[in-house]
């Protein structure tokens, strides 16, 4: 009998792995390498990992023949082999020939809506079980945490009622789930009706719909009760298909949010709006602040530098949005992708595009990405904004984990060095997310990736994942792969 789960079964509650199976999977997760037959309670309290080339995430030269100690879920000591004293009774793990880098952080996910067996999306899929499955997929790809945007969570309709969408994101963010990335939420976001989360109707009505200053302020007042990581606003007319938030509306949102000391992050397109948003103190941009043929000018660069000089919300960040632009057909044949997504889904969602790919088209895409980086992203970085990882993952075609991996790799085609890309995707992304990860240093969460090849030589080597550790525990990647492949009958 086929083990594939149908859409009907998913929606009726018999989806994925049932609670008993999930408990078995969690119990089987390893606490540390070499402890496959022990539960968390039985696992040793410390382990020393020795011999790897260690990329710490600070941009410095890697530590060759390194040693680092993991104790109680955190790094406690980091240095060279033979120079780091291990606690008595610590397990020793030999990583000779491997490369270790910090786990990545994604600040722009849209997880929870997608049914990964058939690629469809619906509000009905936004359950705790599905959200955890998506967090496990991120862990499989070496992500320690994600900030999800436009989440399905109960909010005011601004007319005296509520949506009754529940509180799944608010509950999951308070959990630490073995073998899964940490989850943080921005809640539903705020937009002019219909101009917010696009791409699928299941998400279009999720943001607070505001058309007046009074509604904008009321939305923020309701929003802050969720304690979001930041308030997401969309300032986009979707190519003229709809109205967008006007300056009086988005300035009211920013002013009200800052009264509660809640950051604001924008999805924006035009240079004119970018300048007003920057002057108003927006901290983050999900995508480039200026797009669609426009580029940062001297005035915008001056506003950025002035904010930093005045210490006026100086920690600004953005997602470059390189996506899969420079990927090749060989990239899409990579085992890492095909371990987590069925061949049928890859063909259905990307087959036509892959069929049109040629060496010349890929080279043109890479040249265009380099030009975009020089004219836009790198200008903003040089002015003082931080590049951070935001993949837009979780929508149909934006396979969870894989899209973040490609985004990170494509930065090198955009003009970053592999070392700069790693720092941006790990340490800088973690700092922007205010999560204690992304850096191999004493006191940081022990979230790291063991690789079979050196990503400093070729950033695509960051796909050659041997093991992933989150909070000091090895992720059971073999078990997760088996679970997913069973769903699509492999």
CSV table of C-alpha atoms in Angstrom, one decimal:
chain,number,residue,atom,x,y,z
A,1,UNK,CA,0.0,0.0,0.0
A,2,UNK,CA,1.3,3.5,-0.9
A,3,UNK,CA,2.5,5.6,2.0
A,4,UNK,CA,1.8,8.9,0.1
A,5,UNK,CA,-0.5,11.2,2.0
A,6,UNK,CA,-3.2,12.8,0.0
A,7,UNK,CA,-4.4,16.3,0.2
A,8,UNK,CA,-7.8,15.1,1.6
A,9,UNK,CA,-6.0,13.2,4.4
A,10,UNK,CA,-3.9,16.2,5.2
A,11,UNK,CA,-6.8,18.5,5.6
A,12,UNK,CA,-8.8,16.0,7.6
A,13,UNK,CA,-6.0,15.8,10.2
A,14,UNK,CA,-4.3,12.6,9.2
A,15,UNK,CA,-1.2,14.4,7.8
A,16,UNK,CA,2.5,13.8,8.0
A,17,UNK,CA,3.6,11.8,11.0
A,18,UNK,CA,1.0,11.3,13.7
A,19,UNK,CA,1.8,12.3,17.2
A,20,UNK,CA,3.1,8.9,18.2
A,21,UNK,CA,5.4,8.7,15.2
A,22,UNK,CA,6.6,12.3,15.9
A,23,UNK,CA,7.4,11.4,19.5
A,24,UNK,CA,9.5,8.4,18.3
A,25,UNK,CA,11.4,10.7,15.9
A,26,UNK,CA,12.1,13.2,18.6
A,27,UNK,CA,13.2,10.5,21.1
A,28,UNK,CA,15.5,9.1,18.4
A,29,UNK,CA,17.2,12.5,17.8
A,30,UNK,CA,20.8,12.4,18.9
A,31,UNK,CA,22.0,14.7,21.6
A,32,UNK,CA,25.6,14.6,20.4
A,33,UNK,CA,27.6,12.7,17.8
A,34,UNK,CA,28.4,9.2,19.1
A,35,UNK,CA,25.3,9.1,21.3
A,36,UNK,CA,22.9,7.4,18.9
A,37,UNK,CA,21.4,5.0,21.5
A,38,UNK,CA,21.0,7.5,24.3
A,39,UNK,CA,18.2,9.8,25.2
A,40,UNK,CA,18.7,13.4,26.1
A,41,UNK,CA,18.7,12.6,29.8
A,42,UNK,CA,21.4,10.0,29.3
A,43,UNK,CA,23.6,11.9,27.0
A,44,UNK,CA,26.9,13.3,28.2
A,45,UNK,CA,26.9,17.0,29.3
A,46,UNK,CA,29.9,17.9,27.1
A,47,UNK,CA,31.6,17.0,23.9
A,48,UNK,CA,34.8,18.3,22.2
A,49,UNK,CA,34.8,18.4,18.4
A,50,UNK,CA,38.3,18.2,17.0
A,51,UNK,CA,40.2,18.4,13.7
A,52,UNK,CA,37.9,20.4,11.5
A,53,UNK,CA,38.6,23.5,9.6
A,54,UNK,CA,36.4,26.0,11.6
A,55,UNK,CA,34.8,29.0,10.0
A,56,UNK,CA,33.5,30.9,13.1
A,57,UNK,CA,31.3,33.4,11.2
A,58,UNK,CA,33.2,36.6,12.1
A,59,UNK,CA,34.9,36.9,8.7
A,60,UNK,CA,38.4,36.0,10.0
A,61,UNK,CA,40.6,33.3,8.7
A,62,UNK,CA,39.4,29.8,9.5
A,63,UNK,CA,40.9,27.9,12.4
A,64,UNK,CA,42.7,24.9,10.9
A,65,UNK,CA,42.8,21.7,13.0
A,66,UNK,CA,40.3,23.3,15.4
A,67,UNK,CA,38.7,22.2,18.6
A,68,UNK,CA,35.6,23.5,20.2
A,69,UNK,CA,33.6,22.3,23.2
A,70,UNK,CA,29.8,22.1,23.4
A,71,UNK,CA,28.2,21.9,26.8
A,72,UNK,CA,24.6,22.3,27.8
A,73,UNK,CA,23.6,23.4,24.3
A,74,UNK,CA,26.2,26.1,23.9
A,75,UNK,CA,29.8,26.6,22.8
A,76,UNK,CA,32.0,27.0,25.8
A,77,UNK,CA,35.5,27.0,24.4
A,78,UNK,CA,36.9,27.5,20.9
A,79,UNK,CA,40.5,27.2,19.6
A,80,UNK,CA,43.1,24.9,18.1
A,81,UNK,CA,43.3,21.2,18.7
A,82,UNK,CA,45.6,20.5,21.6
A,83,UNK,CA,45.1,24.0,23.1
A,84,UNK,CA,41.5,23.6,24.3
A,85,UNK,CA,41.1,21.6,27.5
A,86,UNK,CA,38.0,19.4,27.6
A,87,UNK,CA,36.0,18.8,30.7
A,88,UNK,CA,36.4,15.4,32.4
A,89,UNK,CA,34.2,12.8,30.8
A,90,UNK,CA,33.6,14.8,27.6
A,91,UNK,CA,32.9,12.8,24.4
A,92,UNK,CA,35.5,13.4,21.7
A,93,UNK,CA,34.3,13.7,18.1
A,94,UNK,CA,36.9,13.6,15.3
A,95,UNK,CA,36.0,15.9,12.4
A,96,UNK,CA,39.4,15.6,10.6
A,97,UNK,CA,38.9,16.5,7.0
A,98,UNK,CA,35.6,18.3,7.5
A,99,UNK,CA,34.7,22.0,7.5
A,100,UNK,CA,32.5,23.5,10.2
A,101,UNK,CA,30.5,26.7,9.8
A,102,UNK,CA,27.7,28.3,11.9
A,103,UNK,CA,24.1,27.5,11.1
A,104,UNK,CA,22.2,30.0,8.9
A,105,UNK,CA,19.3,32.3,9.9
A,106,UNK,CA,16.5,33.3,7.6
A,107,UNK,CA,14.7,36.6,8.4
A,108,UNK,CA,12.1,36.3,5.6
A,109,UNK,CA,10.1,33.0,5.6
A,110,UNK,CA,6.5,32.4,4.7
A,111,UNK,CA,6.2,29.0,6.2
A,112,UNK,CA,3.1,27.0,7.4
A,113,UNK,CA,0.8,27.5,4.4
A,114,UNK,CA,2.4,25.0,2.0
A,115,UNK,CA,1.6,21.3,1.6
A,116,UNK,CA,4.9,20.0,0.5
A,117,UNK,CA,3.6,16.7,-0.9
A,118,UNK,CA,1.7,18.4,-3.8
A,119,UNK,CA,2.9,22.0,-3.5
A,120,UNK,CA,-0.5,23.5,-2.9
A,121,UNK,CA,-1.2,26.2,-0.4
A,122,UNK,CA,-4.2,26.8,1.9
A,123,UNK,CA,-5.0,28.4,5.3
A,124,UNK,CA,-6.1,24.9,6.4
A,125,UNK,CA,-2.5,23.7,6.2
A,126,UNK,CA,-1.4,26.3,8.9
A,127,UNK,CA,-1.3,23.8,11.7
A,128,UNK,CA,1.3,23.1,14.4
A,129,UNK,CA,2.2,19.8,12.8
A,130,UNK,CA,2.8,21.4,9.4
A,131,UNK,CA,4.7,24.3,10.8
A,132,UNK,CA,7.0,21.9,12.7
A,133,UNK,CA,7.6,19.9,9.5
A,134,UNK,CA,8.7,23.1,7.8
A,135,UNK,CA,11.0,23.9,10.7
A,136,UNK,CA,12.5,20.5,10.4
A,137,UNK,CA,13.1,21.1,6.7
A,138,UNK,CA,15.0,24.3,7.5
A,139,UNK,CA,17.1,22.4,10.1
A,140,UNK,CA,17.9,19.7,7.4
A,141,UNK,CA,19.4,22.5,5.3
A,142,UNK,CA,21.4,23.9,8.2
A,143,UNK,CA,19.2,26.8,9.4
A,144,UNK,CA,19.0,27.3,13.1
A,145,UNK,CA,16.2,29.9,13.1
A,146,UNK,CA,13.6,31.6,10.9
A,147,UNK,CA,11.5,34.7,11.2
A,148,UNK,CA,8.2,34.0,9.5
A,149,UNK,CA,6.3,36.9,7.9
A,150,UNK,CA,2.6,37.2,7.2
A,151,UNK,CA,1.7,34.4,9.6
A,152,UNK,CA,-1.9,33.2,10.1
A,153,UNK,CA,-2.7,34.4,13.6
A,154,UNK,CA,-5.9,35.9,15.0
A,155,UNK,CA,-6.2,39.7,14.6
A,156,UNK,CA,-8.7,42.5,14.7
A,157,UNK,CA,-10.6,43.1,11.5
A,158,UNK,CA,-10.7,46.8,12.5
A,159,UNK,CA,-14.5,46.7,12.5
A,160,UNK,CA,-15.2,45.3,15.9
A,161,UNK,CA,-14.6,41.6,15.0
A,162,UNK,CA,-11.8,39.2,14.8
A,163,UNK,CA,-10.7,36.6,12.2
A,164,UNK,CA,-10.6,33.6,14.5
A,165,UNK,CA,-7.5,32.2,12.9
A,166,UNK,CA,-6.0,30.9,16.2
A,167,UNK,CA,-2.6,31.3,17.8
A,168,UNK,CA,-0.4,28.6,16.4
A,169,UNK,CA,2.5,30.9,15.5
A,170,UNK,CA,2.5,32.4,19.0
A,171,UNK,CA,2.6,29.0,20.6
A,172,UNK,CA,5.3,27.5,18.4
A,173,UNK,CA,7.6,30.4,18.9
A,174,UNK,CA,7.7,29.6,22.7
A,175,UNK,CA,8.8,26.0,22.0
A,176,UNK,CA,12.2,24.5,21.5
A,177,UNK,CA,11.6,21.6,19.3
A,178,UNK,CA,14.3,18.9,18.9
A,179,UNK,CA,15.6,18.7,15.4
A,180,UNK,CA,13.9,21.8,14.2
A,181,UNK,CA,14.9,25.4,13.6
A,182,UNK,CA,13.7,28.0,16.1
A,183,UNK,CA,10.6,29.9,15.0
A,184,UNK,CA,9.9,33.6,15.4
A,185,UNK,CA,7.0,35.5,14.0
A,186,UNK,CA,6.2,38.9,12.7
A,187,UNK,CA,2.5,38.2,12.8
A,188,UNK,CA,0.2,39.1,9.9
A,189,UNK,CA,1.7,42.4,8.7
A,190,UNK,CA,-0.1,45.6,7.5
A,191,UNK,CA,-1.0,46.6,4.0
A,192,UNK,CA,-3.5,48.4,1.8
A,193,UNK,CA,-6.2,45.8,1.2
A,194,UNK,CA,-5.0,43.3,-1.4
A,195,UNK,CA,-1.5,44.7,-1.7
A,196,UNK,CA,0.1,42.6,1.0
A,197,UNK,CA,1.2,39.0,0.7
A,198,UNK,CA,0.6,38.0,-2.9
A,199,UNK,CA,1.5,34.8,-4.8
A,200,UNK,CA,-1.5,32.8,-3.5
A,201,UNK,CA,-5.0,33.8,-2.4
A,202,UNK,CA,-4.6,32.0,0.9
A,203,UNK,CA,-2.3,34.8,2.1
A,204,UNK,CA,-3.8,37.9,0.4
A,205,UNK,CA,-6.3,38.8,3.2
A,206,UNK,CA,-4.0,37.9,6.1
A,207,UNK,CA,-2.4,41.4,6.8
A,208,UNK,CA,-4.3,44.1,8.6
A,209,UNK,CA,-6.1,46.0,5.8
A,210,UNK,CA,-5.8,49.7,6.4
A,211,UNK,CA,-7.0,52.7,4.4
A,212,UNK,CA,-7.1,55.5,6.9
A,213,UNK,CA,-4.7,56.9,9.5
A,214,UNK,CA,-7.1,55.9,12.2
A,215,UNK,CA,-7.1,52.2,11.0
A,216,UNK,CA,-3.3,52.3,10.7
A,217,UNK,CA,-2.8,53.3,14.3
A,218,UNK,CA,-5.5,50.9,15.5
A,219,UNK,CA,-3.9,48.0,13.6
A,220,UNK,CA,-0.6,48.7,15.4
A,221,UNK,CA,-2.3,48.9,18.8
A,222,UNK,CA,-3.8,45.5,18.2
A,223,UNK,CA,-0.6,44.1,16.6
A,224,UNK,CA,1.7,44.9,19.5
A,225,UNK,CA,-0.3,42.5,21.7
A,226,UNK,CA,1.3,39.7,19.7
A,227,UNK,CA,4.9,40.9,20.6
A,228,UNK,CA,6.1,40.4,17.1
A,229,UNK,CA,9.8,40.5,16.1
A,230,UNK,CA,9.0,43.4,13.9
A,231,UNK,CA,5.9,44.8,12.1
A,232,UNK,CA,6.0,44.1,8.4
A,233,UNK,CA,4.4,46.7,6.0
A,234,UNK,CA,3.9,46.3,2.3
A,235,UNK,CA,4.4,49.5,0.2
A,236,UNK,CA,3.7,48.2,-3.3
A,237,UNK,CA,1.0,48.8,-5.8
A,238,UNK,CA,1.7,45.4,-7.4
A,239,UNK,CA,2.5,46.8,-10.8
A,240,UNK,CA,-0.5,49.2,-10.7
A,241,UNK,CA,-3.0,46.4,-9.9
A,242,UNK,CA,-3.9,47.9,-6.6
A,243,UNK,CA,-3.5,50.8,-4.3
A,244,UNK,CA,-0.5,50.9,-1.9
A,245,UNK,CA,0.1,52.3,1.5
A,246,UNK,CA,0.3,56.1,1.2
A,247,UNK,CA,2.9,58.1,3.1
A,248,UNK,CA,0.4,59.3,5.7
A,249,UNK,CA,-0.5,55.7,6.4
A,250,UNK,CA,2.9,54.2,6.6
A,251,UNK,CA,4.3,57.1,8.6
A,252,UNK,CA,1.4,56.7,11.1
A,253,UNK,CA,2.3,52.9,11.4
A,254,UNK,CA,6.0,53.6,11.9
A,255,UNK,CA,5.2,56.4,14.5
A,256,UNK,CA,2.8,54.2,16.4
A,257,UNK,CA,5.1,51.1,16.3
A,258,UNK,CA,8.0,53.1,17.6
A,259,UNK,CA,5.9,54.4,20.5
A,260,UNK,CA,5.8,50.8,21.6
A,261,UNK,CA,9.5,50.2,20.7
A,262,UNK,CA,8.6,47.7,18.0
A,263,UNK,CA,10.8,47.8,14.9
A,264,UNK,CA,9.3,48.1,11.4
A,265,UNK,CA,10.4,46.3,8.3
A,266,UNK,CA,9.2,47.2,4.8
A,267,UNK,CA,8.5,45.6,1.5
A,268,UNK,CA,9.1,48.6,-0.7
A,269,UNK,CA,9.8,49.3,-4.4
A,270,UNK,CA,10.3,53.0,-5.2
A,271,UNK,CA,13.2,55.3,-4.4
A,272,UNK,CA,10.7,58.1,-3.3
A,273,UNK,CA,9.1,55.8,-0.7
A,274,UNK,CA,12.5,54.4,0.4
A,275,UNK,CA,13.7,57.9,1.3
A,276,UNK,CA,10.6,58.6,3.4
A,277,UNK,CA,10.7,55.2,5.1
A,278,UNK,CA,14.4,55.7,5.8
A,279,UNK,CA,13.9,59.1,7.3
A,280,UNK,CA,11.0,57.8,9.5
A,281,UNK,CA,13.3,55.1,11.0
A,282,UNK,CA,12.4,51.9,9.3
A,283,UNK,CA,15.0,49.3,10.5
A,284,UNK,CA,14.6,46.5,7.9
A,285,UNK,CA,13.8,45.8,4.3
A,286,UNK,CA,12.5,42.5,3.0
A,287,UNK,CA,13.9,42.7,-0.5
A,288,UNK,CA,16.0,45.6,-1.7
A,289,UNK,CA,14.7,49.0,-0.5
A,290,UNK,CA,14.8,50.2,-4.2
A,291,UNK,CA,13.8,48.0,-7.1
A,292,UNK,CA,12.3,47.7,-10.5
A,293,UNK,CA,14.8,49.8,-12.5
A,294,UNK,CA,15.5,52.4,-9.8
A,295,UNK,CA,18.6,52.4,-7.7
A,296,UNK,CA,19.8,54.2,-4.5
A,297,UNK,CA,21.0,57.7,-5.2
A,298,UNK,CA,23.2,60.1,-3.2
A,299,UNK,CA,20.4,61.4,-1.1
A,300,UNK,CA,19.3,58.0,0.1
A,301,UNK,CA,22.9,57.0,0.9
A,302,UNK,CA,23.2,60.3,2.9
A,303,UNK,CA,20.1,59.5,4.9
A,304,UNK,CA,21.5,56.1,5.8
A,305,UNK,CA,24.9,57.5,6.9
A,306,UNK,CA,23.2,60.3,8.8
A,307,UNK,CA,21.1,57.9,10.8
A,308,UNK,CA,24.2,55.9,11.7
A,309,UNK,CA,26.1,59.1,12.6
A,310,UNK,CA,23.3,60.2,14.9
A,311,UNK,CA,22.7,56.8,16.4
A,312,UNK,CA,19.1,57.0,15.2
A,313,UNK,CA,18.0,53.4,14.9
A,314,UNK,CA,21.4,52.8,13.3
A,315,UNK,CA,21.1,49.0,12.8
A,316,UNK,CA,19.6,48.8,9.4
A,317,UNK,CA,19.4,45.6,7.3
A,318,UNK,CA,18.0,44.3,4.0
A,319,UNK,CA,17.5,41.1,2.0
A,320,UNK,CA,19.1,41.4,-1.4
A,321,UNK,CA,16.6,39.1,-3.0
A,322,UNK,CA,19.1,37.3,-5.3
A,323,UNK,CA,16.9,34.2,-5.1
A,324,UNK,CA,17.7,31.5,-7.6
A,325,UNK,CA,18.6,34.0,-10.3
A,326,UNK,CA,22.0,32.7,-11.1
A,327,UNK,CA,21.4,29.0,-10.5
A,328,UNK,CA,22.1,26.5,-13.3
A,329,UNK,CA,20.4,23.2,-14.3
A,330,UNK,CA,23.2,21.3,-12.5
A,331,UNK,CA,22.3,23.2,-9.3
A,332,UNK,CA,18.7,21.9,-9.5
A,333,UNK,CA,20.0,18.3,-9.8
A,334,UNK,CA,21.8,18.6,-6.5
A,335,UNK,CA,21.2,15.7,-4.1
A,336,UNK,CA,20.4,18.1,-1.3
A,337,UNK,CA,17.3,19.4,-3.0
A,338,UNK,CA,16.2,16.0,-4.2
A,339,UNK,CA,16.4,14.5,-0.8
A,340,UNK,CA,13.6,16.8,0.4
A,341,UNK,CA,11.4,17.5,-2.6
A,342,UNK,CA,10.0,14.9,-5.0
A,343,UNK,CA,11.1,14.8,-8.6
A,344,UNK,CA,7.4,15.4,-9.6
A,345,UNK,CA,7.3,18.6,-7.6
A,346,UNK,CA,10.5,19.9,-9.1
A,347,UNK,CA,9.3,19.1,-12.6
A,348,UNK,CA,5.8,20.6,-12.0
A,349,UNK,CA,7.1,23.8,-10.4
A,350,UNK,CA,10.3,24.4,-12.3
A,351,UNK,CA,10.4,22.0,-15.3
A,352,UNK,CA,9.6,24.7,-17.9
A,353,UNK,CA,12.1,27.1,-16.6
A,354,UNK,CA,14.8,24.4,-16.3
A,355,UNK,CA,14.2,23.3,-19.8
A,356,UNK,CA,14.9,26.8,-21.1
A,357,UNK,CA,18.1,27.1,-19.2
A,358,UNK,CA,21.3,27.2,-21.3
A,359,UNK,CA,24.9,28.0,-20.4
A,360,UNK,CA,24.4,31.4,-22.1
A,361,UNK,CA,21.2,32.2,-20.2
A,362,UNK,CA,22.8,31.3,-16.9
A,363,UNK,CA,25.8,33.5,-17.7
A,364,UNK,CA,23.6,36.4,-18.6
A,365,UNK,CA,21.7,36.0,-15.3
A,366,UNK,CA,25.0,36.0,-13.4
A,367,UNK,CA,26.1,39.2,-15.2
A,368,UNK,CA,22.8,40.8,-14.4
A,369,UNK,CA,23.1,39.8,-10.8
A,370,UNK,CA,26.6,41.3,-10.6
A,371,UNK,CA,25.3,44.6,-12.1
A,372,UNK,CA,22.4,44.7,-9.6
A,373,UNK,CA,24.8,44.1,-6.8
A,374,UNK,CA,27.2,46.9,-7.9
A,375,UNK,CA,24.4,49.4,-8.6
A,376,UNK,CA,22.2,48.6,-5.6
A,377,UNK,CA,22.9,46.1,-2.9
A,378,UNK,CA,26.6,46.8,-2.5
A,379,UNK,CA,26.0,50.5,-2.4
A,380,UNK,CA,23.6,50.1,0.5
A,381,UNK,CA,26.1,47.7,2.3
A,382,UNK,CA,28.9,50.2,1.8
A,383,UNK,CA,26.7,53.0,3.3
A,384,UNK,CA,26.3,51.0,6.5
A,385,UNK,CA,23.3,48.7,6.0
A,386,UNK,CA,23.7,45.0,6.7
A,387,UNK,CA,23.0,42.3,4.2
A,388,UNK,CA,21.0,39.5,5.9
A,389,UNK,CA,19.5,36.3,4.6
A,390,UNK,CA,15.8,36.5,3.7
A,391,UNK,CA,14.7,33.9,1.2
A,392,UNK,CA,10.9,34.4,0.8
A,393,UNK,CA,10.7,30.6,1.3
A,394,UNK,CA,7.5,28.7,1.8
A,395,UNK,CA,5.5,29.9,-1.2
A,396,UNK,CA,4.7,27.5,-4.0
A,397,UNK,CA,7.9,27.0,-6.0
A,398,UNK,CA,10.0,28.5,-3.2
A,399,UNK,CA,11.0,25.1,-1.7
A,400,UNK,CA,11.6,25.4,2.1
A,401,UNK,CA,15.3,25.4,2.9
A,402,UNK,CA,16.5,25.1,-0.7
A,403,UNK,CA,15.5,28.7,-1.6
A,404,UNK,CA,17.5,30.1,1.3
A,405,UNK,CA,20.4,28.0,0.2
A,406,UNK,CA,20.3,29.4,-3.3
A,407,UNK,CA,19.8,33.0,-2.1
A,408,UNK,CA,22.9,32.6,0.1
A,409,UNK,CA,25.0,31.2,-2.7
A,410,UNK,CA,23.8,33.7,-5.3
A,411,UNK,CA,25.3,36.6,-3.2
A,412,UNK,CA,28.7,35.5,-4.4
A,413,UNK,CA,27.6,36.0,-8.0
A,414,UNK,CA,26.2,39.4,-6.8
A,415,UNK,CA,29.7,40.4,-5.6
A,416,UNK,CA,30.3,39.1,-2.1
A,417,UNK,CA,33.2,36.8,-1.3
A,418,UNK,CA,32.3,33.4,0.1
A,419,UNK,CA,33.5,34.6,3.5
A,420,UNK,CA,31.3,37.7,3.4
A,421,UNK,CA,28.3,35.6,2.3
A,422,UNK,CA,28.8,33.3,5.3
A,423,UNK,CA,29.1,36.2,7.8
A,424,UNK,CA,25.9,37.8,6.4
A,425,UNK,CA,23.9,34.6,6.5
A,426,UNK,CA,25.0,33.6,9.9
A,427,UNK,CA,26.3,36.2,12.4
A,428,UNK,CA,24.7,39.3,10.8
A,429,UNK,CA,21.4,37.6,10.3
A,430,UNK,CA,21.3,36.3,13.8
A,431,UNK,CA,22.1,39.7,15.2
A,432,UNK,CA,19.4,41.3,13.1
A,433,UNK,CA,17.0,38.6,14.4
A,434,UNK,CA,18.2,39.1,18.0
A,435,UNK,CA,18.8,35.4,18.4
A,436,UNK,CA,21.8,33.9,20.2
A,437,UNK,CA,23.2,31.9,17.2
A,438,UNK,CA,25.1,32.3,14.0
A,439,UNK,CA,28.6,32.5,15.4
A,440,UNK,CA,30.9,29.9,16.8
A,441,UNK,CA,32.0,31.5,20.1
A,442,UNK,CA,31.7,30.9,23.8
A,443,UNK,CA,28.2,31.6,25.0
A,444,UNK,CA,26.5,31.2,21.7
A,445,UNK,CA,24.0,28.5,20.9
A,446,UNK,CA,25.8,25.4,19.5
A,447,UNK,CA,24.2,25.5,16.1
A,448,UNK,CA,26.6,24.4,13.4
A,449,UNK,CA,27.0,22.6,10.1
A,450,UNK,CA,29.6,19.9,9.4
A,451,UNK,CA,30.5,20.0,5.7
A,452,UNK,CA,32.4,17.5,3.5
A,453,UNK,CA,34.1,20.4,1.5
A,454,UNK,CA,35.3,23.9,2.1
A,455,UNK,CA,32.7,26.7,1.2
A,456,UNK,CA,35.5,29.3,1.1
A,457,UNK,CA,36.8,27.5,-2.0
A,458,UNK,CA,33.4,27.3,-3.6
A,459,UNK,CA,30.2,28.6,-1.9
A,460,UNK,CA,28.3,25.6,-3.4
A,461,UNK,CA,30.3,23.4,-1.1
A,462,UNK,CA,28.0,24.6,1.7
A,463,UNK,CA,25.4,22.1,0.3
A,464,UNK,CA,27.7,19.2,1.0
A,465,UNK,CA,26.2,18.7,4.5
A,466,UNK,CA,27.5,15.8,6.5
A,467,UNK,CA,25.7,16.7,9.8
A,468,UNK,CA,23.8,19.5,11.4
A,469,UNK,CA,23.8,20.3,15.1
A,470,UNK,CA,21.2,22.5,16.7
A,471,UNK,CA,21.6,23.5,20.4
A,472,UNK,CA,24.2,20.9,20.7
A,473,UNK,CA,22.1,18.0,19.4
A,474,UNK,CA,22.6,16.3,16.1
A,475,UNK,CA,19.6,16.6,13.8
A,476,UNK,CA,18.4,13.2,12.6
A,477,UNK,CA,18.6,14.0,9.0
A,478,UNK,CA,18.4,10.4,7.9
A,479,UNK,CA,15.1,10.0,9.7
A,480,UNK,CA,13.7,13.2,8.4
A,481,UNK,CA,14.6,12.3,4.8
A,482,UNK,CA,13.0,8.9,5.2
A,483,UNK,CA,9.8,10.5,6.5
A,484,UNK,CA,9.5,13.0,3.6
A,485,UNK,CA,10.4,10.4,0.9
A,486,UNK,CA,7.8,8.0,2.3
A,487,UNK,CA,5.2,10.7,1.8
A,488,UNK,CA,5.8,10.8,-1.9
A,489,UNK,CA,6.2,7.0,-2.3
A,490,UNK,CA,9.9,6.7,-2.9
